mmCIF file of C-alpha atoms in Angstrom:
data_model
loop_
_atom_site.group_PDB
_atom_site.id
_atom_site.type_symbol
_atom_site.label_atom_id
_atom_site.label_comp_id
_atom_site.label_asym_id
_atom_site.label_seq_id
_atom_site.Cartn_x
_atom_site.Cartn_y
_atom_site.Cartn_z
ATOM 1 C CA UNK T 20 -49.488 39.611 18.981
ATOM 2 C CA UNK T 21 -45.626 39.296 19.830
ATOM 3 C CA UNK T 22 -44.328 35.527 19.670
ATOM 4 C CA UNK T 23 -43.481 35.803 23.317
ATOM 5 C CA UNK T 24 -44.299 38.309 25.286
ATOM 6 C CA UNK T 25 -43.484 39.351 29.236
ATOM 7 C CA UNK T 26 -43.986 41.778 31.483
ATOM 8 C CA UNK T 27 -41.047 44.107 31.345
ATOM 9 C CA UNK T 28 -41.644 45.440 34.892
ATOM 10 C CA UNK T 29 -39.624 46.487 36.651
ATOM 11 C CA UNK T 30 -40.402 44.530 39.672
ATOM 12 C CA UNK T 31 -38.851 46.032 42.770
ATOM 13 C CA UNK T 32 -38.361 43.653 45.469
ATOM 14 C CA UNK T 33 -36.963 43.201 49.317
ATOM 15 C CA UNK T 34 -34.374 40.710 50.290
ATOM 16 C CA UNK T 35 -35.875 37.377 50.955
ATOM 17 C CA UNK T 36 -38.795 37.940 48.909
ATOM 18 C CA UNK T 37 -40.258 35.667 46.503
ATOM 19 C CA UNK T 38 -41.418 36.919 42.840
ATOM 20 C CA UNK T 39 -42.384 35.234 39.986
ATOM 21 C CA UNK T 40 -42.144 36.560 36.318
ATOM 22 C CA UNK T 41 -44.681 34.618 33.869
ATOM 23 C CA UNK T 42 -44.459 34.623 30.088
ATOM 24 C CA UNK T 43 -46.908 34.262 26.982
ATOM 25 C CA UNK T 44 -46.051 32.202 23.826
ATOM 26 C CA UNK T 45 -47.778 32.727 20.371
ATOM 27 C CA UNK T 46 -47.078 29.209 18.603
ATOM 28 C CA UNK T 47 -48.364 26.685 20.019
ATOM 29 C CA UNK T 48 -46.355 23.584 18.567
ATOM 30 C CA UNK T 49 -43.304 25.431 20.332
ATOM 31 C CA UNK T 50 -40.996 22.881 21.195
ATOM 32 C CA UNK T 51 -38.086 24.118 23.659
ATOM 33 C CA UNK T 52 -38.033 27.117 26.465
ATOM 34 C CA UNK T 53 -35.418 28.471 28.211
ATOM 35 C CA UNK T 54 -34.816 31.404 31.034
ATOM 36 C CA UNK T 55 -31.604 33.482 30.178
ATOM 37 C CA UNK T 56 -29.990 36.025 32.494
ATOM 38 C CA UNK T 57 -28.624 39.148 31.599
ATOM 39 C CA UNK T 58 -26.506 41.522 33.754
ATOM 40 C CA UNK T 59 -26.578 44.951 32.570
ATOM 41 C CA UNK T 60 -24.071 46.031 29.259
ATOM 42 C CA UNK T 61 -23.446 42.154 29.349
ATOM 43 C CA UNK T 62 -24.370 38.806 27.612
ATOM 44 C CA UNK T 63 -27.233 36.977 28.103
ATOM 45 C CA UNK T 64 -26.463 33.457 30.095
ATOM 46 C CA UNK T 65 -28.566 30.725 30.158
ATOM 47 C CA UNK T 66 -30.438 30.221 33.257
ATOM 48 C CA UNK T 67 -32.149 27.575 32.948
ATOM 49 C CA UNK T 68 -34.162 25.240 30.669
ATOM 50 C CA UNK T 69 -37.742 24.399 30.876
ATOM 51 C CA UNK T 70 -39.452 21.118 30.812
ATOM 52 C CA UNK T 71 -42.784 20.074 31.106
ATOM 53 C CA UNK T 72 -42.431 18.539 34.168
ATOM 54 C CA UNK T 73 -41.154 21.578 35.529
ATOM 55 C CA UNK T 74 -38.047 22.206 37.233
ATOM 56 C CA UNK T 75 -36.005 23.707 39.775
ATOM 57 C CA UNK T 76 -32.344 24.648 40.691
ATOM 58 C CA UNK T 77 -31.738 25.926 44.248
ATOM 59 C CA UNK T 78 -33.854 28.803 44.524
ATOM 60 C CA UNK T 79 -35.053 28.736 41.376
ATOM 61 C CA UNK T 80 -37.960 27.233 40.042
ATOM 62 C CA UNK T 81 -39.531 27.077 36.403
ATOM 63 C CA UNK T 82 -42.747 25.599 35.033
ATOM 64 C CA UNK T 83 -44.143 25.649 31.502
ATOM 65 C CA UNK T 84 -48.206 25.664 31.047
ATOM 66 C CA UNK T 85 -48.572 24.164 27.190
ATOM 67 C CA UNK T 86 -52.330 24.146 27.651
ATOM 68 C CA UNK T 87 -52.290 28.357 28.436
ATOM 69 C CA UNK T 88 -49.160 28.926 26.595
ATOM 70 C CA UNK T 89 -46.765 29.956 29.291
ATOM 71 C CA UNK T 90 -44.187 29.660 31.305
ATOM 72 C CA UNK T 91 -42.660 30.618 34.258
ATOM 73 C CA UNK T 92 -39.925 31.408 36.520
ATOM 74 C CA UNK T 93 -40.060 31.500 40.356
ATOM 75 C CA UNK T 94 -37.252 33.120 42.234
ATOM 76 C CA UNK T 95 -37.334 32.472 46.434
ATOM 77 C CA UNK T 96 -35.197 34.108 49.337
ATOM 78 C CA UNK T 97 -34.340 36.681 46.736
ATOM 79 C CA UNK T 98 -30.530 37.782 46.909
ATOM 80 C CA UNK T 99 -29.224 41.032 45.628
ATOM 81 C CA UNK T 100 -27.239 39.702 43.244
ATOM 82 C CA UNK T 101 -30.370 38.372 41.406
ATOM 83 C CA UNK T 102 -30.965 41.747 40.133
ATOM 84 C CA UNK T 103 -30.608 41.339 36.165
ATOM 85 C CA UNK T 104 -33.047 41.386 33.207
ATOM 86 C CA UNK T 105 -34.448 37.801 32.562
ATOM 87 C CA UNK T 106 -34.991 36.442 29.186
ATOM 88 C CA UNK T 107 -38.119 34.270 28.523
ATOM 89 C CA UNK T 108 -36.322 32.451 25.304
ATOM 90 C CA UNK T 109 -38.574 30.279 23.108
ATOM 91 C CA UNK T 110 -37.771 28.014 20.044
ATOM 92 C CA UNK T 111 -40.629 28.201 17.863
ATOM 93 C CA UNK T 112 -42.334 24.815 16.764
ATOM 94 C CA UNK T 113 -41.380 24.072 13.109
ATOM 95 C CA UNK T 114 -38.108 25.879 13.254
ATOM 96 C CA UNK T 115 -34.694 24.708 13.129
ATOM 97 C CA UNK T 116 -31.295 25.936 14.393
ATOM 98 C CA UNK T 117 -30.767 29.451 15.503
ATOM 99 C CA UNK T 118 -34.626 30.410 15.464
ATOM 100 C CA UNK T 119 -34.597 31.313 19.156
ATOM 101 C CA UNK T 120 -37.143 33.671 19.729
ATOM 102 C CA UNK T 121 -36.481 36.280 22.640
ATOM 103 C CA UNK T 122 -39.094 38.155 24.883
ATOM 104 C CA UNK T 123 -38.039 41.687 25.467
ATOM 105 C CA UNK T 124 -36.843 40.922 29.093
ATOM 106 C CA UNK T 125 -38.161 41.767 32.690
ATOM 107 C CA UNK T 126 -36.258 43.962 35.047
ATOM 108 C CA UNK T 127 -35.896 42.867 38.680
ATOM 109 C CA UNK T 128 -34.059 44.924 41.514
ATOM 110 C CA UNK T 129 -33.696 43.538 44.766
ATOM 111 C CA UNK T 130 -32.955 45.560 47.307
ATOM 112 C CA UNK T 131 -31.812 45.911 50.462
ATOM 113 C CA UNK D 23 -10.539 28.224 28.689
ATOM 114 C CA UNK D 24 -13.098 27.536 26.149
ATOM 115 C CA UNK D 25 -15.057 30.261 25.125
ATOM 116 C CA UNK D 26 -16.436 33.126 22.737
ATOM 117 C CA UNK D 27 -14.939 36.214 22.222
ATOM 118 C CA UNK D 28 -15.846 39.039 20.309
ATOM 119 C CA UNK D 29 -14.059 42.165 19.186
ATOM 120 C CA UNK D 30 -13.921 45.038 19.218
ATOM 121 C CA UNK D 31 -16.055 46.007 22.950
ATOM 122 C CA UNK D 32 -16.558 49.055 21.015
ATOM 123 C CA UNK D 33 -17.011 50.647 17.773
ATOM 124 C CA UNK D 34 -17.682 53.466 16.297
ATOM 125 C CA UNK D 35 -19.067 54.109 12.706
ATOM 126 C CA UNK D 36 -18.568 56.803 10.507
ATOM 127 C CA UNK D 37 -21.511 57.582 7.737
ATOM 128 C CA UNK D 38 -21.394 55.666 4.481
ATOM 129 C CA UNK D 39 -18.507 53.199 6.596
ATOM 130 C CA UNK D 40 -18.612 49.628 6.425
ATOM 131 C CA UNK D 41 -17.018 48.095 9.771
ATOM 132 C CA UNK D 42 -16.574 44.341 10.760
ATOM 133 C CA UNK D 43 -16.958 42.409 14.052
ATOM 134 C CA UNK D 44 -15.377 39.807 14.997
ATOM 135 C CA UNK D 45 -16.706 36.990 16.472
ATOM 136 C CA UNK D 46 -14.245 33.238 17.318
ATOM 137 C CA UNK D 47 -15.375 30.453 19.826
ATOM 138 C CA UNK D 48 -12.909 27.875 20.536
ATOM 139 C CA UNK D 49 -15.834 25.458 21.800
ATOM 140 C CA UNK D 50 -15.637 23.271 18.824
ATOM 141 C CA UNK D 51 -19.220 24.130 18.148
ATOM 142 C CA UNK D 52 -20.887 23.599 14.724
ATOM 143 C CA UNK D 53 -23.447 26.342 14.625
ATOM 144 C CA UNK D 54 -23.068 30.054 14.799
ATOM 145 C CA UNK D 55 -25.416 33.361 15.276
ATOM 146 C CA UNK D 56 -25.844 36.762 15.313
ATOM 147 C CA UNK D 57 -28.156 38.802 17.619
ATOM 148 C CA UNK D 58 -28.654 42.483 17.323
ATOM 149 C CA UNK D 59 -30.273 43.769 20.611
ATOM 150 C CA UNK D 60 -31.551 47.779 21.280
ATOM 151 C CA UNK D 61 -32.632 49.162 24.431
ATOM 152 C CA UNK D 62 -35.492 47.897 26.171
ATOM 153 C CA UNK D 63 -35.985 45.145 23.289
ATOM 154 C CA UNK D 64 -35.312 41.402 23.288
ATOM 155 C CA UNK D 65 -32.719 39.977 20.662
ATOM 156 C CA UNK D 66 -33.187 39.554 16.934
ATOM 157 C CA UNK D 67 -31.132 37.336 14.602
ATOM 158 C CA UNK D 68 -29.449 38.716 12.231
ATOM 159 C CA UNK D 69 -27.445 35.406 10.412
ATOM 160 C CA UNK D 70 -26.862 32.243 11.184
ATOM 161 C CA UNK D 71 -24.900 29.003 10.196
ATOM 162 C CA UNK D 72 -24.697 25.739 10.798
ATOM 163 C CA UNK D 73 -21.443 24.316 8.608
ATOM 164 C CA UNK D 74 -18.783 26.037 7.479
ATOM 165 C CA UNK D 75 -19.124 28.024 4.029
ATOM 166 C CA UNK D 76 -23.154 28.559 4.414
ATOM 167 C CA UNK D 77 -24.969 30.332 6.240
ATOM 168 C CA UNK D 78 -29.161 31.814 6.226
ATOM 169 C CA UNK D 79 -30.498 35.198 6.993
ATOM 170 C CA UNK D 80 -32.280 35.490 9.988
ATOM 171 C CA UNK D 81 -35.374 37.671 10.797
ATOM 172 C CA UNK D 82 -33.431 41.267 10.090
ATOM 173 C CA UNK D 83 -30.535 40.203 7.729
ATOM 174 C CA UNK D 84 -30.785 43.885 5.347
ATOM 175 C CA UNK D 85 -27.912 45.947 5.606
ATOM 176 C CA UNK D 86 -25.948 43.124 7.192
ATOM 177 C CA UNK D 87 -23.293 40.813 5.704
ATOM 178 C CA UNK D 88 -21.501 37.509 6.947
ATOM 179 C CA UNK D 89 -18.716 34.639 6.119
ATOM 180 C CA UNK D 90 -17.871 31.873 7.710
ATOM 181 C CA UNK D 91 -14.615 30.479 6.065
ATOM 182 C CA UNK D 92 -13.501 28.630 9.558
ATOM 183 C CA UNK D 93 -15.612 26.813 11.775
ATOM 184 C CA UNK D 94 -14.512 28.917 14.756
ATOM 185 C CA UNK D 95 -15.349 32.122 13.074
ATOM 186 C CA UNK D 96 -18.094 33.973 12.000
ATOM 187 C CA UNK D 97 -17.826 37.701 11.418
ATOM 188 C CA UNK D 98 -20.640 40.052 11.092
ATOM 189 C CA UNK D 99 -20.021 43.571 8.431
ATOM 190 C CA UNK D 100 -22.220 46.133 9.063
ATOM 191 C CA UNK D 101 -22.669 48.050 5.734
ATOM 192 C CA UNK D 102 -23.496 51.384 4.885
ATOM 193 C CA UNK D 103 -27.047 50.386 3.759
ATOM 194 C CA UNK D 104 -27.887 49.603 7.977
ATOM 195 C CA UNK D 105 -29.389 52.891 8.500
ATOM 196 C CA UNK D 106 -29.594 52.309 12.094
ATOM 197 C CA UNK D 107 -26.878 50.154 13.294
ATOM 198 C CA UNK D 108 -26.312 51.472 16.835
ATOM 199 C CA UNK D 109 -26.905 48.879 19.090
ATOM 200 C CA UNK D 110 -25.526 45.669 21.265
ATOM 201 C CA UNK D 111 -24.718 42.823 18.858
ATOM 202 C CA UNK D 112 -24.182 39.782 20.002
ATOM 203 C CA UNK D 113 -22.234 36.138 18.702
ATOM 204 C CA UNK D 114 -23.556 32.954 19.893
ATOM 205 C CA UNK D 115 -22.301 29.308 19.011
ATOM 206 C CA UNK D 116 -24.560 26.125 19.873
ATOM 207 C CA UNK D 117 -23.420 22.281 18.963
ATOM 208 C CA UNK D 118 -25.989 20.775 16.650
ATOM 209 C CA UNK D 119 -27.810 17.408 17.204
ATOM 210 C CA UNK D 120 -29.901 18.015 20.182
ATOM 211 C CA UNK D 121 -33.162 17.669 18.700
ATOM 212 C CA UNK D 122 -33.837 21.401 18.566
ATOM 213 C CA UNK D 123 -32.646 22.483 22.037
ATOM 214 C CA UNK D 124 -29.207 23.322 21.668
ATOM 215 C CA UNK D 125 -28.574 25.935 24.255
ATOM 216 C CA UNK D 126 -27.153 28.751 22.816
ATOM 217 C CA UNK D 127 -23.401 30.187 24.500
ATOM 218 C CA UNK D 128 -23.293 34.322 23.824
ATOM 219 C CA UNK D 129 -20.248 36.102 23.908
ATOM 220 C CA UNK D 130 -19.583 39.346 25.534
ATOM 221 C CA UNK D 131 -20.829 41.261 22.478
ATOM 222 C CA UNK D 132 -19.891 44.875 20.696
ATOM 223 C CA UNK D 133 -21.213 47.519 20.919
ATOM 224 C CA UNK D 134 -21.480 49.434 17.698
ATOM 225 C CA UNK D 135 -22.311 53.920 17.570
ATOM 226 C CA UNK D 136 -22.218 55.682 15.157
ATOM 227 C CA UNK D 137 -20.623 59.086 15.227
#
């Protein structure tokens, strides 16, 4: 089993819709999440981190499920420009610096 | 600005070549990385460091080689023992002290081919 997995998609969405991407960690004393952004050919860019008490920024919502392992992110009144790849990012319990441990990415295309 | 840079956008390899990337952030941060990403994959460290003059292999370190003299930089060689070295590689810096969840700033990356 992959330390954190997601569903790569792609998910193909409408303007104004709402989609949610989930994601599946391995290691269960992980400590810190994050969702990252990445724009095609570019960097990844931090989208947001992940508490347990869940959190949200504008349109954007994320929520982490320690007892099943997940997280997710929520995306509402979905704008064009939110078409990207998006990271699941997970620092692995028992790990120090620089152990960030990267899902593979999910595609989303929103579309006119 | 504060920032990371990385150079060169591009690069191409010849076989049996060694070829260096460069990687500077002027963000005054402690701790440095190296991410190798391929298509349709998420990223993988390569190396790492958190101080100046030391540094750890990450979870695909063969073939690669680092220094970091400076505290601002932290270049990557990709030797001729990388079979496959054709992908996006990518420099991050992160200030240390955060209990674990130092978010991690990536620079624009280089992308490396071999001919």
């Amino acid at each position: 089993r992959k330390e954190v997995e997601q569903d790569p998609g792609p998910f193909n969405v409408p303007e104004g819709a709402t989609v949610a991407f989930n994601c599946t960690y391995s290691n269960s004393a992980s400590q810190s999440f994050f969702w990252y952004r990445q724009d095609c050919r570019k960097e990844p860019k931090l989208l947001m981190s992940v508490y347990s008490s869940g959190n949200e920024d504008g349109r954007f919502t994320a929520q982490l499920n320690r007892a099943s392992q997940y997280i997710s992110l929520l995306i509402r009144d979905s704008k064009l420009s939110d078409s990207a790849t998006y990271l699941c990012v997970v620092i692995p319990g028992g790990t120090s610096y620089g152990k960030l441990t990267f899902g593979q990415g999910t595609i989303l295309t929103v579309h006119p | 600005d504060g920032g990371i840079t990385q150079s060169p956008k591009y690069l191409f390899r010849k076989e049996g070549q060694n070829v260096t990337l460069s990687c500077e952030q002027n963000l005054n941060h402690d701790a440095m990385y190296w991410y190798r990403q391929d298509p349709g994959q998420g990223l993988r460290l390569i190396y790492y460091s958190q101080i100046v003059n030391d540094f750890q292999k990450g979870d695909i370190a063969e073939g690669y080689s680092v220094s970091r003299e400076k505290k601002e930089s932290f270049p990557l060689t990709v030797t001729s023992a990388q079979k496959n070295p054709t992908a996006f590689y990518l420099c991050a810096s992160s200030i240390i002290g955060g209990g674990g969840q130092e978010t991690q700033y990536f620079g624009p990356g280089t992308r490396l081919l071999v001919l």
